Amino acid sequence: MHIDIDEISKQFGATAALHPVSLAIPSGALVALLGPSGSGKTTLLRILGGLEFPSSGRVLFDGQDATHLSVQDRRAGFVFQSYALFRHMTVFDNIAYGLTARPRATRPEKAEIARRVTRLLDLIQLPHIGARFPSQLSGGQRQRVALARALAIEPRMLLLDEPFGALDAKVRKELRQGLRDIHDTTGLTTVFVTHDQEEAMELADLVVVMSMGRIEQIGRPQDIRARPASDFVRDFITV
Amino acid sequence: MSDTSLPFRPATEETPLTRRLLIGVAVLGLALLVFAPLAAVFTEALADGWAAALASLGNHDARSAIQLTLIITAIAVPMNAAFGIAAAWFITKFDFRGKAFLITLIDLPFSVSPVVAGLCIVLMFGANSLVGGWLVAHGFPIVFALPGIVLATMFVTFPFVARELIPVMIEQGRAEEEAALTLGAGGWRVFWTVTLPNIRWALLYGVLLCNARAMGEFGAVAVVSGKIRGQTATMPITIEMLYNEYLSVAAFSMAALLTALALLTLLLKTALERRHADALAASHRH
């Protein structure tokens, strides 16, 4: 699904988190929103997911206006910064949540839900952890469970907020490849937020550099490296 | 190993003497302030034997008082649980102007004397007030009747549930609820499957405290109830009246029963905590 962000702005009280920004994300792309804290990247991601609503502008999914589509109807698989796994549920129930939450008419049978959860556990290469609770998992395992939970709803896009932020360097490298693989297998349009330029450059097809609520540059990693559009971008990518 | 003849102890550990002294003070304080009065209540109640104690609880006025207290608690506690959850939810999940003021307002019943709270209800709903006069004329008196007592009890015990929930809900943040929303769950479903399970221990604790206080509330209820024996006299009010009439066995029997109810709530809490120790550990709370 391709996503068009058309002159989106967001005000929080008197402060502008996003000045009108526009961005076209092609179907199936893996996009990084890169910027320091306060650059508006997370706000933009949350607007895509329907967790915030823009003060002005439009969001289009496959050309259809989705600006006022409710968070439930967006079918955006969202991975939160600290994963936000349901702490009182097992891993199995966490992943199954989006399926059991469906209205009766579209809810799969119990056996079908179990089958899908098992398949997702295989996909994230953690087939034997269904009975565990989130508190019994390592950081990297939690991240992958959160990813599986987001994928369970058969999302139209995948949105990740600092997906590697809470992990140590070694696990981070492994999971980067894991996300790349899952993106390539599912073919989902994927947007992730990061403040780590190396991560953005290595993983994404398209990097969107943001600062102070504005988009500084949009481009392929090598193009941004070769021709930074502003002093800010040059400073930010040459750490 | 270093030379063990040298007295070695970690920086955070006290000398054996200090330790014993501190433990001694704590035990003494507990004995004087908690166990001795508790024992006294039960000894006084049983001064003339079990039969006399039970008989004093069996007469009409005593039974009416027990019944009234149980009814008030059965209304006030669920209502306050619902209001407390709503208030805590509202305060922790939304940002709005005047939030700090609202939190202060929730604490108000803790800082206002219960007697003053009772007087406010009398002024608002008494037969001489505008609202109260109209209600009395239409056969629905508030003051000197059950509704007034319930109102007074609810006012005094309002903060318990909200106070327990607010810190827990702030600590847990909104992410899990947001995650449930992105997975397609509606508002009620999020509440029942995510919010409520996450706060259940704090809620239980708040409800138990609220319950204990609701059963024992004296000041506010004394003002609004009119202390009509056999009608609006709750257990604490009855205890006071019996005591003032030098009916010590009856007074202390009722007091012992009230204490037993409180102890029962505590026991219930401990039993629940023990049974769900795993879930408790998993949710990083207590």
Short mmCIF file of C-alpha atoms in Angstrom, two decimals, chain A residues 20-171:
data_model
loop_
_atom_site.label_atom_id
_atom_site.label_comp_id
_atom_site.label_asym_id
_atom_site.label_seq_id
_atom_site.Cartn_x
_atom_site.Cartn_y
_atom_site.Cartn_z
CA PRO A 20 3.21 21.27 7.16
CA VAL A 21 5.15 18.30 5.77
CA SER A 22 4.53 16.24 2.65
CA LEU A 23 5.89 12.84 1.82
CA ALA A 24 5.09 10.04 -0.61
CA ILE A 25 5.92 6.52 0.48
CA PRO A 26 5.86 3.98 -2.35
CA SER A 27 4.19 0.62 -1.81
CA GLY A 28 6.45 -1.97 -0.22
CA ALA A 29 9.18 0.49 0.74
CA LEU A 30 11.19 0.33 3.93
CA VAL A 31 11.39 3.93 5.13
CA ALA A 32 13.31 5.46 8.02
CA LEU A 33 12.18 8.67 9.70
CA LEU A 34 15.51 9.94 10.99
CA GLY A 35 16.07 12.85 13.31
CA PRO A 36 17.03 14.01 16.79
CA SER A 37 14.48 14.02 19.60
CA GLY A 38 11.88 16.74 19.12
CA SER A 39 12.13 16.57 15.35
CA GLY A 40 8.53 15.43 14.97
CA LYS A 41 9.33 11.97 13.62
CA THR A 42 7.36 10.07 16.26
CA THR A 43 4.42 12.46 15.90
CA LEU A 44 4.37 11.79 12.18
CA LEU A 45 4.45 8.02 12.79
CA ARG A 46 1.61 8.26 15.31
CA ILE A 47 -0.45 10.27 12.84
CA LEU A 48 0.04 7.50 10.29
CA GLY A 49 -1.07 4.94 12.88
CA GLY A 50 -4.14 6.96 13.89
CA LEU A 51 -2.93 7.53 17.47
CA GLU A 52 -2.78 11.28 16.85
CA PHE A 53 -4.80 13.35 14.46
CA PRO A 54 -3.22 16.12 12.39
CA SER A 55 -4.15 19.76 12.95
CA SER A 56 -4.29 20.20 9.19
CA GLY A 57 -3.50 18.28 6.04
CA ARG A 58 -4.43 14.83 4.74
CA VAL A 59 -3.19 11.26 4.87
CA LEU A 60 -3.95 9.03 1.89
CA PHE A 61 -3.68 5.26 1.81
CA ASP A 62 -3.61 3.95 -1.78
CA GLY A 63 -5.06 7.28 -2.86
CA GLN A 64 -8.01 7.04 -0.44
CA ASP A 65 -8.39 9.77 2.16
CA ALA A 66 -7.64 8.13 5.53
CA THR A 67 -7.16 11.29 7.59
CA HIS A 68 -10.16 10.63 9.81
CA LEU A 69 -10.02 6.85 9.76
CA SER A 70 -10.10 5.54 13.35
CA VAL A 71 -7.06 3.79 14.78
CA GLN A 72 -8.91 0.46 14.77
CA ASP A 73 -9.90 0.76 11.11
CA ARG A 74 -6.43 1.71 9.86
CA ARG A 75 -5.04 -1.79 10.27
CA ALA A 76 -1.59 -0.44 10.90
CA GLY A 77 0.73 -2.86 12.66
CA PHE A 78 2.36 -0.69 15.31
CA VAL A 79 5.46 -1.63 17.31
CA PHE A 80 5.93 0.65 20.31
CA GLN A 81 9.18 1.96 21.66
CA SER A 82 9.17 -0.20 24.78
CA TYR A 83 7.02 -2.79 22.95
CA ALA A 84 3.97 -2.34 25.22
CA LEU A 85 3.36 -6.07 25.46
CA PHE A 86 0.36 -6.92 27.64
CA ARG A 87 2.18 -7.90 30.81
CA HIS A 88 -0.60 -10.04 32.24
CA MET A 89 -0.96 -12.19 29.11
CA THR A 90 1.21 -14.97 27.78
CA VAL A 91 3.13 -14.45 24.56
CA PHE A 92 0.51 -16.57 22.80
CA ASP A 93 -2.35 -14.39 24.05
CA ASN A 94 -0.42 -11.25 23.21
CA ILE A 95 -0.02 -12.30 19.59
CA ALA A 96 -3.60 -13.57 19.39
CA TYR A 97 -5.04 -10.34 20.84
CA GLY A 98 -5.75 -8.61 17.54
CA LEU A 99 -7.54 -11.69 16.21
CA THR A 100 -9.66 -12.34 19.31
CA ALA A 101 -10.57 -8.64 19.42
CA ARG A 102 -12.27 -8.86 16.05
CA PRO A 103 -16.06 -8.78 15.90
CA ARG A 104 -17.58 -12.26 15.92
CA ALA A 105 -18.39 -12.21 12.21
CA THR A 106 -14.76 -11.81 11.12
CA ARG A 107 -13.08 -13.55 14.05
CA PRO A 108 -11.23 -16.72 13.07
CA GLU A 109 -11.98 -20.02 14.81
CA LYS A 110 -9.95 -20.85 17.93
CA ALA A 111 -7.95 -23.49 16.09
CA GLU A 112 -7.29 -21.10 13.23
CA ILE A 113 -6.06 -18.43 15.67
CA ALA A 114 -3.74 -20.99 17.27
CA ARG A 115 -2.45 -21.98 13.85
CA ARG A 116 -1.71 -18.38 12.92
CA VAL A 117 0.01 -17.62 16.22
CA THR A 118 2.20 -20.69 15.79
CA ARG A 119 3.10 -19.59 12.28
CA LEU A 120 4.04 -16.10 13.54
CA LEU A 121 6.14 -17.58 16.34
CA ASP A 122 7.97 -19.56 13.67
CA LEU A 123 8.40 -16.43 11.57
CA ILE A 124 10.12 -14.60 14.44
CA GLN A 125 12.13 -17.77 15.14
CA LEU A 126 10.88 -18.19 18.69
CA PRO A 127 8.64 -21.23 18.31
CA HIS A 128 8.67 -22.37 21.94
CA ILE A 129 7.88 -19.26 23.96
CA GLY A 130 4.09 -19.13 23.58
CA ALA A 131 3.40 -20.00 27.22
CA ARG A 132 5.79 -17.45 28.69
CA PHE A 133 4.97 -14.01 30.08
CA PRO A 134 6.64 -10.87 28.70
CA SER A 135 8.56 -10.38 31.95
CA GLN A 136 10.30 -13.70 31.31
CA LEU A 137 11.69 -12.62 27.93
CA SER A 138 14.87 -10.83 26.94
CA GLY A 139 14.70 -7.42 25.29
CA GLY A 140 15.31 -8.84 21.83
CA GLN A 141 12.64 -11.51 22.29
CA ARG A 142 10.15 -8.88 23.42
CA GLN A 143 10.80 -6.83 20.31
CA ARG A 144 10.17 -9.81 18.08
CA VAL A 145 6.99 -10.75 19.95
CA ALA A 146 5.76 -7.17 19.53
CA LEU A 147 6.48 -7.50 15.82
CA ALA A 148 4.56 -10.78 15.63
CA ARG A 149 1.63 -9.26 17.50
CA ALA A 150 1.52 -6.37 15.03
CA LEU A 151 1.71 -8.78 12.07
CA ALA A 152 -1.12 -10.95 13.42
CA ILE A 153 -3.79 -8.46 12.37
CA GLU A 154 -2.69 -8.81 8.74
CA PRO A 155 -1.79 -5.13 8.67
CA ARG A 156 -1.73 -2.92 5.60
CA MET A 157 1.51 -1.32 6.80
CA LEU A 158 4.06 -1.72 9.55
CA LEU A 159 4.95 1.23 11.79
CA LEU A 160 7.80 0.97 14.29
CA ASP A 161 8.77 3.54 16.90
CA GLU A 162 12.48 3.25 17.74
CA PRO A 163 12.30 -0.52 17.36
CA PHE A 164 15.92 -1.06 18.37
CA GLY A 165 16.21 1.71 20.94
CA ALA A 166 16.11 -0.41 24.06
CA LEU A 167 18.56 -3.08 22.93
CA ASP A 168 22.29 -3.55 23.28
CA ALA A 169 24.52 -3.17 20.22
CA LYS A 170 24.90 -6.86 19.36
CA VAL A 171 21.20 -7.72 19.53
#
